[in-house]
PDB file of C-alpha atoms in Angstrom:
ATOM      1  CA  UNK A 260     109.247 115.326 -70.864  1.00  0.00           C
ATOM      2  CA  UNK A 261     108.194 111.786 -69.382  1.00  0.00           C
ATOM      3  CA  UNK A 262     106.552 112.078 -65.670  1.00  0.00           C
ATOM      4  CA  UNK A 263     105.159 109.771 -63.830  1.00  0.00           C
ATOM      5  CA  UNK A 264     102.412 110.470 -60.831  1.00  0.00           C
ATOM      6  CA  UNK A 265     101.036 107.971 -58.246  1.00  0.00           C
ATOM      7  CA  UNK A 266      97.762 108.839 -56.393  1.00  0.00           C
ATOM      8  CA  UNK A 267      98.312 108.313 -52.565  1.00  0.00           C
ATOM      9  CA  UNK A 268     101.728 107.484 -51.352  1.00  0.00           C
ATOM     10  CA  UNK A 269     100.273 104.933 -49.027  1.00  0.00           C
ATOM     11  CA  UNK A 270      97.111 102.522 -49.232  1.00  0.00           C
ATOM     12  CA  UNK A 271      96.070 100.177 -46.985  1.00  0.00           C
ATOM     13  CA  UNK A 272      93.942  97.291 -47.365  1.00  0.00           C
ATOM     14  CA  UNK A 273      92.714  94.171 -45.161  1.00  0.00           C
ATOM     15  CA  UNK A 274      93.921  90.471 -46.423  1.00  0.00           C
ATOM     16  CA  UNK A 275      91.816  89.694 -49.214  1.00  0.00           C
ATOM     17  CA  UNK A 276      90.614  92.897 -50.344  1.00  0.00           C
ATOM     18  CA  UNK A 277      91.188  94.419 -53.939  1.00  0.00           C
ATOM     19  CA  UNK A 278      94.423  95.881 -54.174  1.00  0.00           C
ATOM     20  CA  UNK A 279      94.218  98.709 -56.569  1.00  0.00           C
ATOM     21  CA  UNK A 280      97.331 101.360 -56.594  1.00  0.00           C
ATOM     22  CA  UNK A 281      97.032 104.250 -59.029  1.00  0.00           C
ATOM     23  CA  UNK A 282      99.466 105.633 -61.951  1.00  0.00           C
ATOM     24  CA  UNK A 283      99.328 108.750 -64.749  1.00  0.00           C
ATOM     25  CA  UNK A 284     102.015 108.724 -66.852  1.00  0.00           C
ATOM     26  CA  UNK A 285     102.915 111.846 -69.159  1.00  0.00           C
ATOM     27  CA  UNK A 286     104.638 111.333 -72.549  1.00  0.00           C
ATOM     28  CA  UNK A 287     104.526 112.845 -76.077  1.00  0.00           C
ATOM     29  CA  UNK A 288     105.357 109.583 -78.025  1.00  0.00           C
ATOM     30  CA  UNK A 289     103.589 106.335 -76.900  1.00  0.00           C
ATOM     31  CA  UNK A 290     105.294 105.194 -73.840  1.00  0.00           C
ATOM     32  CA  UNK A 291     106.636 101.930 -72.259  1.00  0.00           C
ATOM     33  CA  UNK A 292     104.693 101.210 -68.632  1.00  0.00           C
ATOM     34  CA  UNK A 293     105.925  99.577 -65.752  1.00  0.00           C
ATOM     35  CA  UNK A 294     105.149  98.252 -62.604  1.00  0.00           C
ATOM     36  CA  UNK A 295     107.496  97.591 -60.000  1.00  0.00           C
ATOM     37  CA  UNK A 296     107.734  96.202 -56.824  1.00  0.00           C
ATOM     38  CA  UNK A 297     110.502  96.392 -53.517  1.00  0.00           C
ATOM     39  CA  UNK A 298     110.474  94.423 -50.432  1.00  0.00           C
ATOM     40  CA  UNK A 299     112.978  95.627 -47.480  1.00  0.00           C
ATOM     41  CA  UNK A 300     116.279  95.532 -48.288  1.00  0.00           C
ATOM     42  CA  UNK A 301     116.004  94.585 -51.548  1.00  0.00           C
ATOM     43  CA  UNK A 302     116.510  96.032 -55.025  1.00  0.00           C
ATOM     44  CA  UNK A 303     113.780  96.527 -57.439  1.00  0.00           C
ATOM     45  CA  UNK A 304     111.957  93.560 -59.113  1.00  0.00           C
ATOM     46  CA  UNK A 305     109.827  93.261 -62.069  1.00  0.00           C
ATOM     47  CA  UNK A 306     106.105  92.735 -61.966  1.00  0.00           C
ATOM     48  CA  UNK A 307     104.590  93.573 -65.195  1.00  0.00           C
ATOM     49  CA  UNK A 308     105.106  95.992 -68.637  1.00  0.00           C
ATOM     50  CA  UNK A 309     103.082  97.607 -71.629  1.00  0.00           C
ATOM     51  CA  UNK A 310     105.040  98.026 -74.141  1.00  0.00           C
ATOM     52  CA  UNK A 311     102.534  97.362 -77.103  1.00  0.00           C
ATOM     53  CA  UNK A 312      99.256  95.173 -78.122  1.00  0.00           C
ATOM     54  CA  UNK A 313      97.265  93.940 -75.552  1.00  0.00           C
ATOM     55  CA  UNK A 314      96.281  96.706 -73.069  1.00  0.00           C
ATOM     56  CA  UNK A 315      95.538  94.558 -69.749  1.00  0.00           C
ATOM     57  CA  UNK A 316      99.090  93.139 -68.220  1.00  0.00           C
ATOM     58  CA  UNK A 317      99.261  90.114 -66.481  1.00  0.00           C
ATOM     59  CA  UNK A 318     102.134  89.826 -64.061  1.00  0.00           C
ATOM     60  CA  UNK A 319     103.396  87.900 -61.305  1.00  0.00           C
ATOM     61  CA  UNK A 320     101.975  87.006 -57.722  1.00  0.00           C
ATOM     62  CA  UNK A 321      98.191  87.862 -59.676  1.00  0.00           C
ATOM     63  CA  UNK A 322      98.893  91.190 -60.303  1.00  0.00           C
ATOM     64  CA  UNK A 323      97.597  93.157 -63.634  1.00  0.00           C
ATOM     65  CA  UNK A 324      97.626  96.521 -65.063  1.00  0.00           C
ATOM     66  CA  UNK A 325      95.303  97.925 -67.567  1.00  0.00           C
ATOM     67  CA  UNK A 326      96.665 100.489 -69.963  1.00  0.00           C
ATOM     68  CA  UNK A 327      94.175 103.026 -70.566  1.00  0.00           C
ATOM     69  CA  UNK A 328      95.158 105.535 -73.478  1.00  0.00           C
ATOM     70  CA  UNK A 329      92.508 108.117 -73.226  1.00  0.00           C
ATOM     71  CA  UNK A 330      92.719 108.487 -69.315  1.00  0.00           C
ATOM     72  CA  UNK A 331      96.409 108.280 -69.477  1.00  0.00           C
ATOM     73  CA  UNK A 332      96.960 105.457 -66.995  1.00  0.00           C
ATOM     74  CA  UNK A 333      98.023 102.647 -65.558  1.00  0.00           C
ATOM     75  CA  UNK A 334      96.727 101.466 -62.724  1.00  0.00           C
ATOM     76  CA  UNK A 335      97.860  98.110 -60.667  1.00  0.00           C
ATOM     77  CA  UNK A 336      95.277  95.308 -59.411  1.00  0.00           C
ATOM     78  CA  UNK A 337      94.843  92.567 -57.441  1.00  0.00           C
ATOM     79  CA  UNK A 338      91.622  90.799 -56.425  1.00  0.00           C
ATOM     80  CA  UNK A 339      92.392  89.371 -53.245  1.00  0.00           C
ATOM     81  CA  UNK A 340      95.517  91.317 -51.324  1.00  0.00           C
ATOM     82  CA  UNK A 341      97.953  88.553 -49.563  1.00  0.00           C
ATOM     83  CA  UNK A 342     100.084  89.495 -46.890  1.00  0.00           C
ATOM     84  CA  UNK A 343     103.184  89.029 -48.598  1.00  0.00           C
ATOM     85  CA  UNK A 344     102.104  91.942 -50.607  1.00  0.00           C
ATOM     86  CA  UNK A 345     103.222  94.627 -48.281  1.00  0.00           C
ATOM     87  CA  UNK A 346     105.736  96.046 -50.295  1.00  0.00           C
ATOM     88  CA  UNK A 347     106.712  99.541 -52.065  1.00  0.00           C
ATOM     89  CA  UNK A 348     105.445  99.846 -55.358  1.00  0.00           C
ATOM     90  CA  UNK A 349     106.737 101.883 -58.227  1.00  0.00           C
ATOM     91  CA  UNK A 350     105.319 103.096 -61.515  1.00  0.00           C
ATOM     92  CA  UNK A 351     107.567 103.994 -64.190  1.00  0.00           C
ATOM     93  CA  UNK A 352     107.672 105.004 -67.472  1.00  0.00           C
ATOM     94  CA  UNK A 353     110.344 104.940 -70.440  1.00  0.00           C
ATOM     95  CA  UNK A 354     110.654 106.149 -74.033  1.00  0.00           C
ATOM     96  CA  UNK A 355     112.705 104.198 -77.100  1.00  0.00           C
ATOM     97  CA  UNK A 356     114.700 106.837 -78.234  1.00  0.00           C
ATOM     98  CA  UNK A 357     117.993 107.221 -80.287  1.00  0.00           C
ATOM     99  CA  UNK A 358     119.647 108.606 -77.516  1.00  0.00           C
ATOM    100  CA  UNK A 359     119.112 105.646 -75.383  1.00  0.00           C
ATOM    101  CA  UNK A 360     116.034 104.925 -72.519  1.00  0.00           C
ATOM    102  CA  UNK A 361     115.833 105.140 -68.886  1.00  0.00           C
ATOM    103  CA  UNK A 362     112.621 104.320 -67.034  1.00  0.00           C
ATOM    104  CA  UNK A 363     111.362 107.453 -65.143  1.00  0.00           C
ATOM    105  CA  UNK A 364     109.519 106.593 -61.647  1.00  0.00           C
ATOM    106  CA  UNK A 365     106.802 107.498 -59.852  1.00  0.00           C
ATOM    107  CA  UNK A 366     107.462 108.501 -56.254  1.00  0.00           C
ATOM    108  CA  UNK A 367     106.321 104.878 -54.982  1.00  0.00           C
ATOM    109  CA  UNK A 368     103.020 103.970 -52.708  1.00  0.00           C
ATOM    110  CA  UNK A 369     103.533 101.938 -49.944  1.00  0.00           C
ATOM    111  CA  UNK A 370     101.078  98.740 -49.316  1.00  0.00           C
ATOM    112  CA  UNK A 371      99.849  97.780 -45.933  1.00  0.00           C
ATOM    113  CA  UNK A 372      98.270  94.125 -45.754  1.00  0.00           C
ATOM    114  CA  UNK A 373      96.436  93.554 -42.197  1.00  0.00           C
ATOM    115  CA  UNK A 374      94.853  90.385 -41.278  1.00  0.00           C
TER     116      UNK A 374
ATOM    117  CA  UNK B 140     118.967  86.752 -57.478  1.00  0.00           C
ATOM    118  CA  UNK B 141     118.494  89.122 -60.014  1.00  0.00           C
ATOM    119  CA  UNK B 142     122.091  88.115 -61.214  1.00  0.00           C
ATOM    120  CA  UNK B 143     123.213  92.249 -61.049  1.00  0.00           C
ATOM    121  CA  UNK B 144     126.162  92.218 -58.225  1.00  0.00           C
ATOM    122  CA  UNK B 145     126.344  95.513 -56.521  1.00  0.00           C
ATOM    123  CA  UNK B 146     129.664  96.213 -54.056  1.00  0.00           C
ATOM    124  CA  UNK B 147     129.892  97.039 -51.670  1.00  0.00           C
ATOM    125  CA  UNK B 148     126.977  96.406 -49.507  1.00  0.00           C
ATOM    126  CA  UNK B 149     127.436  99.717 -47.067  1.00  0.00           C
ATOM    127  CA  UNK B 150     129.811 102.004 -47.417  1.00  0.00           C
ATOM    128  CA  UNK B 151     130.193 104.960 -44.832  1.00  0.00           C
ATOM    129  CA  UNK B 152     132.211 107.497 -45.432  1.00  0.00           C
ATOM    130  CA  UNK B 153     133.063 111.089 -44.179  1.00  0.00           C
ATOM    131  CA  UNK B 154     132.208 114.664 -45.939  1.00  0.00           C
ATOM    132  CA  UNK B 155     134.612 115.328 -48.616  1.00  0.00           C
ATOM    133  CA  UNK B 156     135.853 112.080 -49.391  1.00  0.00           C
ATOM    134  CA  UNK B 157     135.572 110.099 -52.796  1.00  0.00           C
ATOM    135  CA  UNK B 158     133.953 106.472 -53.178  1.00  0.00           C
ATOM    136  CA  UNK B 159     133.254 103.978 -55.889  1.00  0.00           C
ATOM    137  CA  UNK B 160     130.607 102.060 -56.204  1.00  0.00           C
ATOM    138  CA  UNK B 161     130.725  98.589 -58.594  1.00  0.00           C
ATOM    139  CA  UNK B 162     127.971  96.617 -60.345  1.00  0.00           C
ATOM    140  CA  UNK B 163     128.279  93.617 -62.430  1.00  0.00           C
ATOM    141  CA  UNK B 164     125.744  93.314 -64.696  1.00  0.00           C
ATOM    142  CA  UNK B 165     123.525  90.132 -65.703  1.00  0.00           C
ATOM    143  CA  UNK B 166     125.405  87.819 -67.690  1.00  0.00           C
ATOM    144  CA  UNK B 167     124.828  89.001 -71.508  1.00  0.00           C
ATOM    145  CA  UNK B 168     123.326  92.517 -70.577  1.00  0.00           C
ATOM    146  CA  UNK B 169     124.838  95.335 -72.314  1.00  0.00           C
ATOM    147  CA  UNK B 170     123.007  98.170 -70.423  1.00  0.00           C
ATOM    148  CA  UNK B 171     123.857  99.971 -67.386  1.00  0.00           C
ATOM    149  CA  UNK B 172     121.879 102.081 -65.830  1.00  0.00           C
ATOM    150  CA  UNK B 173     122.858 103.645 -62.257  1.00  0.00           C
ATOM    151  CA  UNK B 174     119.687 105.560 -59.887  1.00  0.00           C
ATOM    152  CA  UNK B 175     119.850 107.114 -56.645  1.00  0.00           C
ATOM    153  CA  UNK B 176     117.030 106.540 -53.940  1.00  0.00           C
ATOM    154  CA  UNK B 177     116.631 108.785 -51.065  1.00  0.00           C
ATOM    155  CA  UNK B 178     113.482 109.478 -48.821  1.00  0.00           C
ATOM    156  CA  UNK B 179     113.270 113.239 -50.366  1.00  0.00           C
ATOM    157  CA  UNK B 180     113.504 112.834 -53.638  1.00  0.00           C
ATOM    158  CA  UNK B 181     112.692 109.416 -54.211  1.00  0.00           C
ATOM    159  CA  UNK B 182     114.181 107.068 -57.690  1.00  0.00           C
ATOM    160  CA  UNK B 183     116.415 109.245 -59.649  1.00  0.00           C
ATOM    161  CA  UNK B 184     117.657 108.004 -62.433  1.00  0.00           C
ATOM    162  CA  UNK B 185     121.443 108.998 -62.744  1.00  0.00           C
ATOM    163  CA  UNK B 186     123.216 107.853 -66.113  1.00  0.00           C
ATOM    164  CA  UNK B 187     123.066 105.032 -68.561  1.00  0.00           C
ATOM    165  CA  UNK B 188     125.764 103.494 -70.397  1.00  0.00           C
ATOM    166  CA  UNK B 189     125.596 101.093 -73.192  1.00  0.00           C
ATOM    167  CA  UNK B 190     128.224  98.951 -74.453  1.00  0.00           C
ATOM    168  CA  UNK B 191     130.979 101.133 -73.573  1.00  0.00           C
ATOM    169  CA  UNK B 192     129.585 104.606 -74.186  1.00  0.00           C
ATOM    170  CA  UNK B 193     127.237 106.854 -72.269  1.00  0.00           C
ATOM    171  CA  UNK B 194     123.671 107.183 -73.412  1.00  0.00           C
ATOM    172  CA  UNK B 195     121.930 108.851 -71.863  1.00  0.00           C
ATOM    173  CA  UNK B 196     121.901 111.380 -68.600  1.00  0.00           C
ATOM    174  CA  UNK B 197     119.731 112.200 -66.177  1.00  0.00           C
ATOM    175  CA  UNK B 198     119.984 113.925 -62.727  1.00  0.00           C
ATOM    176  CA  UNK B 199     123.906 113.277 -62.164  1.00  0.00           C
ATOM    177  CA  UNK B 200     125.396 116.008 -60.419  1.00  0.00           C
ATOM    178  CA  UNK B 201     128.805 116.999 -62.170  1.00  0.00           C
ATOM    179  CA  UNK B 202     130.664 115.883 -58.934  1.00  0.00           C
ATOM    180  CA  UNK B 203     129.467 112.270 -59.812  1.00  0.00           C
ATOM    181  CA  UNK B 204     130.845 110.597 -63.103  1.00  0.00           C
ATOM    182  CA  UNK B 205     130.366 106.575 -63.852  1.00  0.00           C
ATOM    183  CA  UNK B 206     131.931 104.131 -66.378  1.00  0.00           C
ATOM    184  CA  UNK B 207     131.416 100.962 -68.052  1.00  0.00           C
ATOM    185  CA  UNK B 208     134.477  99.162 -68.652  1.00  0.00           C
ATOM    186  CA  UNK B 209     134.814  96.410 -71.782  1.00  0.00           C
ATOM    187  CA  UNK B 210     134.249  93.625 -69.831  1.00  0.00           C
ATOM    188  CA  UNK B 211     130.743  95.159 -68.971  1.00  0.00           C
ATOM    189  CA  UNK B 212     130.916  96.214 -65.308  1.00  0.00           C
ATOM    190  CA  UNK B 213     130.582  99.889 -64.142  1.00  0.00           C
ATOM    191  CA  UNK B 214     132.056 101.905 -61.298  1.00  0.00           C
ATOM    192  CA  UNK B 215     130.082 105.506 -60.008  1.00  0.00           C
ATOM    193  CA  UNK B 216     132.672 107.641 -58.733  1.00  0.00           C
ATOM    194  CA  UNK B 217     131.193 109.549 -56.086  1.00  0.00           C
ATOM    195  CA  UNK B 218     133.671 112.625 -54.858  1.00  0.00           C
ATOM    196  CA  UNK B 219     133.166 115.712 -52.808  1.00  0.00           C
ATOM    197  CA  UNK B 220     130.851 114.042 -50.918  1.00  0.00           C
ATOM    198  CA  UNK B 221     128.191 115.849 -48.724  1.00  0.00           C
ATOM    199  CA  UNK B 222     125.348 114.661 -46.041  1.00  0.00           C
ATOM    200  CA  UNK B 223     123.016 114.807 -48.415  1.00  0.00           C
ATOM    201  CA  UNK B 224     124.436 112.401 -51.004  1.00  0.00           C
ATOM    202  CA  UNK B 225     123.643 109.843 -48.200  1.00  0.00           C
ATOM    203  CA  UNK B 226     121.176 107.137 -50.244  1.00  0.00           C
ATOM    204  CA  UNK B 227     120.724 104.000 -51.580  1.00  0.00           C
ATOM    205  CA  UNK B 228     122.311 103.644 -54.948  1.00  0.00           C
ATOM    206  CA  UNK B 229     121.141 100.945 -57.132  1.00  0.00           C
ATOM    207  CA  UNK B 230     122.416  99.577 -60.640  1.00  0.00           C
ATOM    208  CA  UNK B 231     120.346  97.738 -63.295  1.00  0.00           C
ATOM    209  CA  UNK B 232     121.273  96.383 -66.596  1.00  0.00           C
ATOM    210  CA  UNK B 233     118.804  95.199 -69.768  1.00  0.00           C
ATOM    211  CA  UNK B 234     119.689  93.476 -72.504  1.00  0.00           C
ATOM    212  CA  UNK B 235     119.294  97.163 -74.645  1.00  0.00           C
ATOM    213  CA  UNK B 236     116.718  99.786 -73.647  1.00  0.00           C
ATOM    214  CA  UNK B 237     114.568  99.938 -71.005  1.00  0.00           C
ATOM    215  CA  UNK B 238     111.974  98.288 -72.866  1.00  0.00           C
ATOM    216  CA  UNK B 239     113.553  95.404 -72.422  1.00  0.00           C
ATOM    217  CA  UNK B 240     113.131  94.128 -68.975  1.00  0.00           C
ATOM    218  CA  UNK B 241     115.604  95.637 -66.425  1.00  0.00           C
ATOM    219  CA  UNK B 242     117.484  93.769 -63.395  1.00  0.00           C
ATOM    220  CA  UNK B 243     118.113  95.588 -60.606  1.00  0.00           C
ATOM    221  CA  UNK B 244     120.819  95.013 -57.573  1.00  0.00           C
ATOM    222  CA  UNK B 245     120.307  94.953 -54.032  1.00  0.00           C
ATOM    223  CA  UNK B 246     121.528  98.643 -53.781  1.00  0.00           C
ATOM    224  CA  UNK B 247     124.943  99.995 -52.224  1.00  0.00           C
ATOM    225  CA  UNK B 248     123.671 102.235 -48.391  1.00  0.00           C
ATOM    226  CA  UNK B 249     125.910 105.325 -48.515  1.00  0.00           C
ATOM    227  CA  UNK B 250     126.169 106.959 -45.745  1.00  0.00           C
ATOM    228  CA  UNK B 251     128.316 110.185 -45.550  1.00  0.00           C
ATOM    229  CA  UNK B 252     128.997 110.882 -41.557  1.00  0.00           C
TER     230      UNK B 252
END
């Protein structure tokens, strides 16, 4: 079965710092990889996916994802953290299969932005 | 906007009663997929439905049951209800699989009082 695990729940960084926020994924076929992001209140939006070809991601707001096969990950970047950031992020994971696809999610880590 | 409607907003409701949640989908999506969020256990995916007909299931508890009607939009019927079904329920919808890039709502707060 299809897991996802994110390292640290929370991660806090100063404004301008690399933002790095870590993912494993576990699947028996290749998998789909996805990055999410939630601000307060809000519903889930998109910031970047693997599905095949190119293994580093580019998304929005400068975030990118690298996919690495052989370490099973998928770990979120940014070079220079902005305080509109601070925001719950969520890993997920899905498999194409005949009986149709869900993305599974990691448990979410939390980003803190101080000036 | 994500253009997935989600109704109603809050909802708060007492121990043993029955709700429905609604979600409209994005225009031209044929997927709908329904997850709970709580503090404890975090995103659960619930149920999918695609076109009409279920596709696949995940954590739904058998006192929960959605639909997708032809026009698109699904309701999750909620019944029995207990303290901790309190969460935020959100609805996405894709053009197909998951694969495809999925639009989420702002959520439906149930709170069961």
């Amino acid at each position: 079965a299809q897991s996802v695990t994110q390292l640290g729940s929370h991660v806090s960084v100063s404004e301008g710092a690399l933002v790095l926020l870590r993912c494993n994924y576990s699947s028996s076929v290749p998998p789909y990889l996805f990055w999410y992001v939630q601000y307060p209140n809000q519903g889930l939006q998109l910031l970047l996916k693997y599905t095949t070809g190119a293994t580093l991601v580019k998304g929005i707001n400068g975030f990118e994802a690298e996919f690495k096969k052989s370490e099973t990950s998928f770990h979120l970047t940014k070079p220079s953290a902005h305080m509109s950031d601070a925001a719950e992020y969520f890993c997920a994971v899905s498999e194409d299969n005949q009986a149709g696809t869900a993305l599974i999610f990691g448990k979410g880590t939390t980003l803190s932005v101080s000036s | 906007d994500s253009g997935v409607t989600q109704t109603p907003k809050h909802l708060i409701t007492a121990t043993g009663q029955r709700v429905t949640l609604r979600c409209s989908p994005r225009s031209g999506d044929l997927s709908v997929y329904w997850y709970q969020q709580s503090l404890d256990q975090g995103l659960q995916f619930l149920i999918q439905y695609y076109n009409g007909e279920e596709r696949a299931k995940g954590n739904i508890l058998e006192r929960f049951s959605a639909q997708q009607f032809p026009d698109l939009h699904s309701e999750l019927n909620l019944s029995s209800l207990e303290l901790g079904d309190s969460a935020l329920y959100f609805c996405a919808s894709s053009v197909r699989g998951m694969n495809t890039e999925a639009f989420f709502g702002q959520g439906t707060r149930l709170t069961v009082v």
